[in-house]
Coordinates of C-alpha atoms in Angstrom, one line a residue:
X1 CA 217.7 29.4 -86.6
X2 CA 216.2 31.3 -83.7
X3 CA 213.7 30.3 -81.1
X4 CA 210.2 31.7 -81.9
X5 CA 207.9 32.5 -79.0
X6 CA 204.1 32.3 -79.4
X7 CA 201.9 30.0 -81.4
X8 CA 202.7 31.2 -84.8
X9 CA 205.9 31.8 -86.8
X10 CA 205.8 35.6 -87.6
X11 CA 207.5 37.1 -90.7
X12 CA 206.4 40.5 -89.8
X13 CA 206.3 42.2 -86.4
X14 CA 202.9 41.4 -85.1
X15 CA 201.2 41.2 -81.7
X16 CA 199.1 38.2 -80.8
X17 CA 196.7 38.9 -78.0
X18 CA 194.9 35.8 -76.8
X19 CA 194.2 34.2 -73.4
X20 CA 195.5 30.9 -74.8
X21 CA 199.0 32.2 -75.4
X22 CA 201.6 31.8 -72.7
X23 CA 202.8 35.2 -71.6
X24 CA 206.6 35.4 -71.2
X25 CA 208.0 38.0 -68.7
X26 CA 210.3 40.6 -70.2
X27 CA 213.0 42.6 -68.5
X28 CA 212.2 46.1 -67.6
X29 CA 213.5 48.7 -70.0
X30 CA 214.4 52.2 -69.2
X31 CA 213.3 53.2 -72.7
X32 CA 215.1 54.5 -75.8
X33 CA 215.1 58.1 -74.6
X34 CA 217.1 57.1 -71.6
X35 CA 219.5 54.9 -73.6
X36 CA 220.5 57.3 -76.2
X37 CA 222.3 59.9 -74.0
X38 CA 224.3 57.1 -72.4
X39 CA 225.2 55.6 -75.8
X40 CA 226.3 58.9 -77.3
X41 CA 228.2 59.8 -74.3
X42 CA 230.5 56.8 -74.7
X43 CA 230.4 56.0 -78.5
X44 CA 232.4 59.1 -79.7
X45 CA 235.3 58.1 -77.4
X46 CA 235.1 54.5 -78.6
X47 CA 235.4 55.7 -82.2
X48 CA 238.5 57.7 -81.5
X49 CA 240.2 54.9 -79.6
X50 CA 243.7 53.8 -80.8
X51 CA 242.5 50.2 -80.6
X52 CA 240.7 49.0 -83.7
X53 CA 238.6 46.6 -81.6
X54 CA 237.1 49.4 -79.6
X55 CA 236.4 51.5 -82.7
X56 CA 234.8 48.4 -84.3
X57 CA 232.6 47.9 -81.1
X58 CA 231.6 51.6 -81.2
X59 CA 230.2 51.2 -84.8
X60 CA 228.5 47.9 -84.0
X61 CA 226.9 49.7 -80.9
X62 CA 225.5 52.4 -83.2
X63 CA 224.0 49.7 -85.4
X64 CA 222.5 47.9 -82.4
X65 CA 221.1 51.2 -80.9
X66 CA 219.6 52.1 -84.3
X67 CA 217.7 48.8 -84.4
X68 CA 216.1 49.3 -81.0
X69 CA 215.6 53.1 -80.8
X70 CA 215.1 54.2 -84.4
X71 CA 212.0 56.3 -83.6
X72 CA 214.0 58.5 -81.1
X73 CA 217.2 58.3 -83.2
X74 CA 215.5 60.1 -86.1
X75 CA 216.0 63.3 -84.2
X76 CA 219.8 62.6 -83.8
X77 CA 220.5 61.0 -87.2
X78 CA 222.6 63.9 -88.3
X79 CA 225.0 63.4 -85.4
X80 CA 225.2 59.7 -86.2
X81 CA 226.2 60.4 -89.8
X82 CA 228.9 62.7 -88.6
X83 CA 230.2 59.9 -86.4
X84 CA 230.1 57.1 -88.9
X85 CA 231.2 58.7 -92.2
X86 CA 234.8 59.3 -91.1
X87 CA 235.2 55.7 -90.1
X88 CA 235.1 54.6 -93.8
X89 CA 238.7 56.0 -94.0
X90 CA 239.9 53.9 -91.0
X91 CA 243.1 52.0 -91.6
X92 CA 241.7 48.7 -90.2
X93 CA 239.5 46.7 -92.6
X94 CA 237.3 45.3 -89.8
X95 CA 236.4 48.9 -88.7
X96 CA 235.5 49.7 -92.3
X97 CA 233.4 46.5 -92.5
X98 CA 231.6 47.7 -89.3
X99 CA 231.0 51.1 -90.9
X100 CA 229.3 49.4 -93.8
X101 CA 227.2 47.3 -91.4
X102 CA 226.3 50.4 -89.5
X103 CA 225.1 52.3 -92.6
X104 CA 223.2 49.3 -93.8
X105 CA 221.4 49.0 -90.5
X106 CA 220.5 52.7 -90.5
X107 CA 219.1 52.4 -94.0
X108 CA 216.9 49.6 -92.9
X109 CA 215.7 51.0 -89.6
X110 CA 215.1 54.5 -90.8
X111 CA 214.1 53.5 -94.3
X112 CA 213.4 56.4 -96.7
X113 CA 214.0 59.1 -94.0
X114 CA 217.7 58.2 -93.8
X115 CA 218.2 57.7 -97.6
X116 CA 216.3 60.9 -98.5
X117 CA 218.2 63.2 -96.1
X118 CA 221.6 61.7 -96.6
X119 CA 221.8 60.2 -100.1
X120 CA 225.1 62.0 -100.9
X121 CA 226.8 61.2 -97.6
X122 CA 225.8 57.5 -97.7
X123 CA 226.8 56.8 -101.3
X124 CA 230.0 58.9 -101.1
X125 CA 231.1 56.3 -98.5
X126 CA 229.6 53.0 -99.9
X127 CA 230.6 53.5 -103.5
X128 CA 234.4 54.0 -102.8
X129 CA 234.2 51.1 -100.2
X130 CA 233.4 48.8 -103.1
X131 CA 237.0 49.5 -104.3
X132 CA 238.5 48.4 -101.0
X133 CA 241.3 45.8 -101.5
X134 CA 239.7 43.5 -98.8
X135 CA 237.1 41.2 -100.2
X136 CA 235.0 41.2 -97.0
X137 CA 234.9 45.0 -97.0
X138 CA 233.9 45.6 -100.7
X139 CA 231.4 42.7 -100.5
X140 CA 229.8 44.2 -97.4
X141 CA 229.7 47.6 -99.1
X142 CA 227.8 46.1 -102.0
X143 CA 225.5 44.4 -99.5
X144 CA 224.8 47.8 -97.8
X145 CA 223.8 49.2 -101.2
X146 CA 220.8 46.9 -101.2
X147 CA 219.6 48.3 -97.9
X148 CA 220.0 51.8 -99.4
X149 CA 218.0 50.9 -102.5
X150 CA 215.1 49.7 -100.4
X151 CA 214.2 53.3 -99.4
X152 CA 215.2 55.4 -102.4
X153 CA 213.4 56.8 -105.4
X154 CA 214.7 56.1 -108.9
X155 CA 215.4 59.8 -109.6
X156 CA 217.5 60.1 -106.4
X157 CA 219.5 57.0 -107.4
X158 CA 220.0 57.9 -111.0
X159 CA 223.1 60.3 -110.7
X160 CA 225.0 57.5 -108.9
X161 CA 224.1 54.6 -111.2
X162 CA 227.2 54.7 -113.4
X163 CA 229.5 54.5 -110.4
X164 CA 227.5 51.8 -108.7
X165 CA 226.9 49.6 -111.7
X166 CA 230.5 49.8 -113.0
X167 CA 231.9 48.7 -109.7
X168 CA 229.5 45.9 -109.3
X169 CA 230.3 44.7 -112.8
X170 CA 234.0 44.8 -112.0
X171 CA 233.4 42.7 -108.8
X172 CA 231.4 40.3 -110.9
X173 CA 233.9 39.8 -113.6
X174 CA 237.2 40.1 -111.8
X175 CA 236.8 38.9 -108.2
X176 CA 238.2 35.4 -107.6
X177 CA 235.9 34.9 -104.7
X178 CA 232.5 33.4 -105.5
X179 CA 230.7 35.0 -102.6
X180 CA 231.7 38.4 -103.9
X181 CA 230.3 37.5 -107.4
X182 CA 227.1 36.3 -105.8
X183 CA 226.8 39.5 -103.8
X184 CA 227.5 41.6 -106.9
X185 CA 224.6 39.8 -108.8
X186 CA 222.2 40.3 -105.8
X187 CA 223.0 44.0 -105.6
X188 CA 222.8 44.5 -109.3
X189 CA 219.3 43.0 -109.2
X190 CA 218.2 45.3 -106.4
X191 CA 219.7 48.4 -108.1
X192 CA 217.8 47.5 -111.3
X193 CA 214.6 47.1 -109.3
X194 CA 215.1 50.5 -107.6
X195 CA 216.2 52.4 -110.7
X196 CA 213.4 51.0 -113.0
X197 CA 213.6 52.2 -116.6
X198 CA 216.7 54.2 -115.8
X199 CA 218.5 50.9 -115.9
X200 CA 218.0 50.5 -119.6
X201 CA 221.4 51.9 -120.5
X202 CA 223.1 49.1 -118.7
X203 CA 221.0 46.2 -120.1
X204 CA 223.3 45.5 -123.1
X205 CA 226.3 45.0 -120.9
X206 CA 224.7 42.9 -118.2
X207 CA 222.2 40.5 -119.9
X208 CA 224.9 38.7 -121.9
X209 CA 226.9 38.1 -118.7
X210 CA 223.8 36.6 -117.1
X211 CA 223.1 34.4 -120.0
X212 CA 226.7 33.2 -120.1
X213 CA 226.5 32.4 -116.4
X214 CA 223.2 30.5 -116.8
X215 CA 224.5 28.5 -119.7
X216 CA 227.5 27.3 -117.8
X217 CA 227.4 23.8 -116.2
X218 CA 225.8 23.8 -112.7
X219 CA 228.1 22.4 -110.0
X220 CA 227.6 22.4 -106.2
X221 CA 230.1 25.3 -106.1
X222 CA 228.3 27.4 -108.7
X223 CA 224.7 26.6 -107.7
X224 CA 224.1 29.8 -105.7
X225 CA 225.7 31.9 -108.5
X226 CA 223.2 30.4 -111.0
X227 CA 220.3 31.2 -108.7
X228 CA 221.5 34.8 -108.2
X229 CA 221.9 35.1 -112.0
X230 CA 218.3 34.0 -112.5
X231 CA 217.0 36.4 -109.9
X232 CA 219.0 39.3 -111.5
X233 CA 217.8 38.5 -115.0
X234 CA 214.1 38.5 -113.9
X235 CA 214.4 41.8 -112.0
X236 CA 216.3 43.5 -114.8
X237 CA 213.5 42.3 -117.2
X238 CA 210.9 44.1 -115.1
X239 CA 213.1 47.2 -114.8
X240 CA 213.7 47.7 -118.6
X241 CA 210.2 46.6 -119.7
X242 CA 208.9 44.3 -122.4
X243 CA 210.1 46.2 -125.4
X244 CA 213.8 45.8 -124.4
X245 CA 213.5 42.5 -122.6
X246 CA 211.6 40.6 -125.2
X247 CA 214.7 40.3 -127.4
X248 CA 216.4 38.0 -124.9
X249 CA 213.3 36.6 -123.1
X250 CA 212.8 33.7 -125.5
X251 CA 216.4 32.5 -125.1
X252 CA 216.3 33.1 -121.3
X253 CA 213.1 31.0 -121.0
X254 CA 214.6 28.2 -123.0
X255 CA 217.7 28.1 -120.7
X256 CA 215.5 28.2 -117.6
X257 CA 213.3 25.3 -118.9
X258 CA 216.5 23.3 -119.4
X259 CA 217.6 24.1 -115.8
X260 CA 214.1 23.1 -114.5
X261 CA 214.4 19.7 -116.1
X262 CA 217.6 18.9 -114.3
X263 CA 217.4 16.7 -111.1
X264 CA 217.8 18.5 -107.8
X265 CA 218.6 17.5 -104.2
X266 CA 216.6 18.4 -101.1
X267 CA 218.9 21.2 -100.1
X268 CA 219.0 22.7 -103.6
X269 CA 217.3 26.2 -103.7
X270 CA 217.2 26.2 -107.5
X271 CA 213.5 25.3 -107.8
X272 CA 212.5 28.1 -105.5
X273 CA 214.7 30.6 -107.4
X274 CA 213.2 29.3 -110.6
X275 CA 209.7 29.9 -109.5
X276 CA 210.5 33.4 -108.4
X277 CA 212.2 34.1 -111.7
X278 CA 209.3 32.8 -113.7
X279 CA 207.0 35.2 -111.8
X280 CA 209.3 38.1 -112.6
X281 CA 209.5 37.2 -116.3
X282 CA 205.7 37.0 -116.3
X283 CA 205.5 40.5 -114.8
X284 CA 208.0 41.7 -117.4
X285 CA 206.3 40.1 -120.4
X286 CA 202.6 40.3 -119.4
X287 CA 200.2 38.3 -121.6
X288 CA 203.1 37.1 -123.8
X289 CA 204.0 34.8 -120.9
X290 CA 200.7 32.8 -121.1
X291 CA 202.1 30.0 -123.4
X292 CA 204.7 29.1 -120.8
X293 CA 202.3 28.6 -117.9
X294 CA 201.9 25.0 -118.8
X295 CA 205.5 24.4 -117.8
X296 CA 205.6 26.8 -114.8
X297 CA 202.4 26.1 -112.9
X298 CA 202.7 22.3 -112.1
X299 CA 205.9 22.6 -110.0
X300 CA 204.6 25.9 -108.5
X301 CA 201.3 24.2 -107.3
X302 CA 203.4 21.4 -105.8
X303 CA 205.5 23.9 -103.8
X304 CA 202.4 25.8 -102.7
X305 CA 200.7 22.6 -101.6
X306 CA 203.6 21.4 -99.5
X307 CA 202.8 20.4 -95.9
X308 CA 205.0 21.7 -93.1
X309 CA 207.5 19.2 -91.6
X310 CA 206.4 19.4 -87.9
X311 CA 207.8 17.5 -84.9
X312 CA 206.0 17.7 -81.5
X313 CA 208.5 17.7 -78.7
X314 CA 207.4 16.6 -75.2
X315 CA 207.5 19.3 -72.6
X316 CA 209.7 17.1 -70.4
X317 CA 212.4 17.0 -73.0
X318 CA 215.1 19.5 -73.2
X319 CA 214.3 21.6 -76.3
X320 CA 217.2 22.6 -78.5
X321 CA 216.9 24.3 -81.8
X322 CA 218.4 22.3 -84.6
X323 CA 220.0 23.9 -87.6
X324 CA 217.3 24.5 -90.2
X325 CA 214.4 24.4 -87.7
X326 CA 212.4 26.8 -85.6
X327 CA 210.8 25.9 -82.3
X328 CA 207.4 27.2 -81.4
X329 CA 206.1 27.2 -77.8
X330 CA 202.4 26.2 -77.6
X331 CA 200.1 27.0 -74.7
X332 CA 199.6 23.4 -73.8
X333 CA 203.2 23.0 -72.7
X334 CA 204.3 21.3 -75.9
X335 CA 207.0 22.5 -78.3
X336 CA 206.6 22.3 -82.1
X337 CA 209.7 22.0 -84.2
X338 CA 209.2 23.1 -87.8
X339 CA 211.5 23.0 -90.8
X340 CA 212.1 26.5 -92.0
X341 CA 213.0 25.5 -95.6
X342 CA 209.5 24.1 -96.1
X343 CA 207.9 27.4 -94.9
X344 CA 210.2 29.4 -97.1
X345 CA 209.4 27.2 -100.2
X346 CA 205.6 27.4 -99.5
X347 CA 205.8 31.2 -98.9
X348 CA 207.8 31.9 -102.0
X349 CA 205.4 29.8 -104.1
X350 CA 202.4 31.8 -102.8
X351 CA 204.3 35.0 -103.7
X352 CA 204.8 33.7 -107.2
X353 CA 201.1 32.7 -107.5
X354 CA 200.1 36.2 -106.6
X355 CA 202.4 37.7 -109.2
X356 CA 201.1 35.5 -112.0
X357 CA 197.4 35.9 -111.0
X358 CA 197.6 39.7 -110.7
X359 CA 199.7 40.2 -113.8
X360 CA 197.6 38.0 -116.1
X361 CA 194.1 38.6 -114.8
X362 CA 191.6 36.8 -116.9
X363 CA 194.4 35.3 -119.0
X364 CA 195.3 33.2 -115.9
X365 CA 192.4 31.1 -117.2
X366 CA 192.6 27.4 -116.2
X367 CA 194.7 28.1 -113.2
X368 CA 192.2 30.4 -111.5
X369 CA 190.2 27.6 -109.9
X370 CA 193.1 25.5 -108.6
X371 CA 194.8 28.6 -107.2
X372 CA 191.6 29.5 -105.3
X373 CA 191.5 26.0 -103.9
X374 CA 194.9 26.6 -102.5
X375 CA 194.3 30.1 -101.2
X376 CA 191.1 29.6 -99.3
X377 CA 192.3 26.9 -96.8
X378 CA 195.6 28.7 -96.4
X379 CA 193.9 31.7 -94.8
X380 CA 194.3 29.5 -91.7
X381 CA 197.9 28.4 -92.3
X382 CA 199.1 29.7 -88.9
X383 CA 202.7 28.9 -89.4
X384 CA 203.4 31.7 -91.9
X385 CA 202.0 35.2 -91.9
X386 CA 203.1 35.6 -95.5
X387 CA 201.2 32.6 -96.7
X388 CA 198.0 33.9 -95.0
X389 CA 198.5 37.5 -96.2
X390 CA 199.1 36.4 -99.8
X391 CA 196.1 34.1 -99.7
X392 CA 194.0 37.1 -98.6
X393 CA 195.4 39.1 -101.5
X394 CA 195.0 36.3 -104.0
X395 CA 191.3 35.7 -103.4
X396 CA 189.8 39.0 -104.6
X397 CA 192.2 38.9 -107.6
X398 CA 191.0 35.4 -108.6
X399 CA 187.4 36.3 -107.8
X400 CA 187.6 39.2 -110.2
X401 CA 189.2 37.1 -113.0
X402 CA 186.9 34.1 -112.4
X403 CA 183.8 36.2 -112.4
X404 CA 184.8 38.1 -115.6
X405 CA 185.6 34.8 -117.5
X406 CA 182.7 32.8 -116.0
X407 CA 185.2 30.2 -114.7
X408 CA 183.5 30.6 -111.2
X409 CA 179.8 30.3 -111.0
X410 CA 177.6 32.5 -108.8
X411 CA 177.0 29.6 -106.4
X412 CA 180.8 29.1 -106.1
X413 CA 181.3 32.8 -105.5
X414 CA 178.8 32.7 -102.6
X415 CA 180.6 29.7 -101.1
X416 CA 183.9 31.6 -101.3
X417 CA 182.4 34.7 -99.6
X418 CA 181.0 32.5 -96.8
X419 CA 184.4 30.8 -96.3
X420 CA 186.2 34.1 -95.9
X421 CA 183.4 35.4 -93.6
X422 CA 183.8 32.3 -91.3
X423 CA 187.5 33.0 -91.1
X424 CA 186.8 36.5 -89.8
X425 CA 184.9 35.7 -86.6
X426 CA 187.6 33.6 -84.7
X427 CA 190.6 35.6 -86.0
X428 CA 192.6 36.9 -83.0
X429 CA 195.3 38.7 -84.9
X430 CA 194.3 42.3 -85.3
X431 CA 196.6 42.8 -88.3
X432 CA 195.3 39.8 -90.2
X433 CA 191.7 40.6 -89.2
X434 CA 192.1 43.8 -91.3
X435 CA 193.5 41.7 -94.2
X436 CA 190.5 39.4 -94.0
X437 CA 188.0 42.2 -94.0
X438 CA 189.8 43.8 -97.0
X439 CA 189.8 40.5 -98.8
X440 CA 186.1 40.0 -98.4
X441 CA 185.2 43.7 -99.2
X442 CA 187.4 43.7 -102.4
X443 CA 186.0 40.3 -103.5
X444 CA 182.4 41.6 -103.1
X445 CA 183.2 44.8 -104.9
X446 CA 184.7 42.8 -107.8
X447 CA 181.4 41.0 -108.3
X448 CA 179.0 43.8 -107.4
X449 CA 176.0 44.3 -105.2
X450 CA 174.2 41.2 -106.7
X451 CA 176.6 39.1 -104.7
X452 CA 175.0 40.2 -101.4
X453 CA 172.3 37.7 -100.6
X454 CA 170.5 37.8 -97.2
X455 CA 172.2 34.8 -95.5
X456 CA 175.7 36.1 -96.5
X457 CA 174.9 39.6 -95.2
X458 CA 173.7 38.1 -91.9
X459 CA 176.8 36.0 -91.5
X460 CA 179.0 39.0 -92.2
X461 CA 177.2 41.1 -89.6
X462 CA 177.4 38.4 -87.0
X463 CA 181.1 37.9 -87.5
X464 CA 181.8 41.7 -87.4
X465 CA 179.7 42.1 -84.3
X466 CA 181.6 39.4 -82.5
X467 CA 184.9 40.9 -83.5
X468 CA 183.8 44.4 -82.3
X469 CA 182.9 43.0 -78.9
X470 CA 186.3 41.3 -78.6
X471 CA 188.2 44.4 -79.8
X472 CA 186.3 46.6 -77.3
X473 CA 187.1 44.2 -74.5
X474 CA 190.8 44.3 -75.4
X475 CA 190.9 48.1 -75.4
X476 CA 189.1 48.2 -72.0
X477 CA 191.6 45.7 -70.6
X478 CA 194.6 47.8 -71.8
X479 CA 193.0 51.0 -70.5
X480 CA 192.7 49.4 -67.0
X481 CA 196.3 48.4 -67.2
X482 CA 197.4 51.9 -68.0
X483 CA 195.5 53.3 -65.0
X484 CA 197.5 51.1 -62.6
X485 CA 200.5 53.3 -63.0
X486 CA 203.7 53.9 -64.9
X487 CA 204.5 50.2 -65.3
X488 CA 202.7 50.2 -68.6
X489 CA 205.4 52.3 -70.1
X490 CA 207.5 49.2 -70.8
X491 CA 204.7 47.9 -73.1
X492 CA 203.7 51.3 -74.5
X493 CA 205.3 50.8 -78.0
X494 CA 203.7 47.4 -78.3
X495 CA 200.3 48.7 -77.2
X496 CA 200.5 51.6 -79.7
X497 CA 201.4 49.2 -82.5
X498 CA 198.5 47.0 -81.6
X499 CA 196.2 50.0 -81.6
X500 CA 197.4 50.9 -85.0
X501 CA 196.7 47.4 -86.3
X502 CA 193.2 47.5 -84.8
X503 CA 192.5 50.9 -86.4
X504 CA 193.3 49.4 -89.8
X505 CA 191.0 46.5 -89.0
X506 CA 188.2 49.0 -88.1
X507 CA 188.7 50.9 -91.4
X508 CA 188.5 47.7 -93.4
X509 CA 185.5 46.4 -91.4
X510 CA 183.7 49.7 -91.9
X511 CA 184.3 49.5 -95.7
X512 CA 183.0 46.0 -95.7
X513 CA 179.8 46.8 -93.7
X514 CA 179.3 50.0 -95.7
X515 CA 179.2 47.9 -98.8
X516 CA 176.4 45.9 -97.3
X517 CA 174.5 48.9 -96.1
X518 CA 175.7 52.5 -96.0
X519 CA 173.7 53.0 -92.8
X520 CA 174.7 49.7 -91.2
X521 CA 174.1 50.0 -87.4
X522 CA 177.5 48.5 -86.6
X523 CA 179.2 51.5 -88.3
X524 CA 178.4 53.6 -85.2
X525 CA 179.9 50.9 -83.0
X526 CA 183.1 50.9 -85.0
X527 CA 183.5 54.7 -84.5
X528 CA 182.8 54.4 -80.7
X529 CA 185.3 51.6 -80.1
X530 CA 187.9 53.3 -82.2
X531 CA 187.6 56.4 -80.1
X532 CA 188.4 54.4 -77.0
X533 CA 192.1 54.3 -78.0
X534 CA 194.7 52.0 -76.5

């Protein structure tokens, strides 16, 4: 795993601005606008080289440039397509592999824009590439289809479904290599998710194959394949809807319960895949899933409650990143080593909790309170952005359900609102500040104006006032830095991203304060600070 700088493990691109964080110098960059002309001066010659290694390097260079300069590359994407598409006919398999990698990277970095403009060009390359005789090439083409599906509408994908699904089924049934079968299942799942109800026609062909795979004995060699089959079955269930899925759901649930009862090892991902699959089946079946919560929730709560495996490494020691761990640098000179599998398990469990709670609403019943007891303290689980973000989304969902059913008393609701409010004032992450304000505003809206008592309103105002002062100070500091000269250009993109996150926080804070009082005096301050920019 990679080394992570800063006090928190980030799963999204975020900027943490705090005096307690050690600043690490970065090399000066001439900027993407300066890089592109140089890159596209040399890359065409590389792609026409008689040496396959140079052609391969040219394609990988395009993928690397796309990742770092996508905003500028949007203007030149047509030229990129003209360069890459012919490389799918290259005689050397490693060059064709790199072409798949390049297209996949472009689909990710220019999501939606690239897919919408060049659907035909992309799929006319990737679909035939799944017929390539080399396993690595057709597997990577199937993998790139996933990147494509992340930014495409169902109607745009529909004309190509027959060709895509038929090739994936052929890879699944005829490939002697397990990694190809695993990739085919993963891609089928994402294609089903992207195509929604248009996937119905393929359901009768695919679900029996998945059931057959899940019923087969689990061995260390087939463990991943079983997990992929679970994932695929759940996503297909959501895609085709309850009317189609319910005919197989009972048998699928029976098989999954049998798998859940089997012993597992520490490095077995089956429990995490099971939890994710249960949440997908819940989304597919809705209220019909309620009887199965008694089997699903205990292990899910256990995973969501897991404590991170942390080792503090002395600053005098040479810090090396062990496999399966990330290293975080703290401001006091210490290094914290944290096991990534624990974070992944906890994060996936919170995702599943949100899926169950939002799908079932009031029917979540007895599980509303224990889920709230997990979500509230994990607003401060600084090792995972996702756990914090999902906690902030869970709380208003659970507040609405708990208030509707009477599971949560008015006194408990007030305590919940106070706890969220007290998380707002010290929050230094502009992005998550917006999430906290949204969490509190949505929770209050779910209960109504009767939830606003004077002490709570006062605490909210105090917390928001403190945050506004801090945000104004940061914007003034950045403005002074800009006035020093052109050096700020190297941080321009980061500053603009931070401004965007702060603007979202201003909007959510304004919505929160407006709920307290449409004429709240801090609303004027929000407008003034927002106009400062940067």
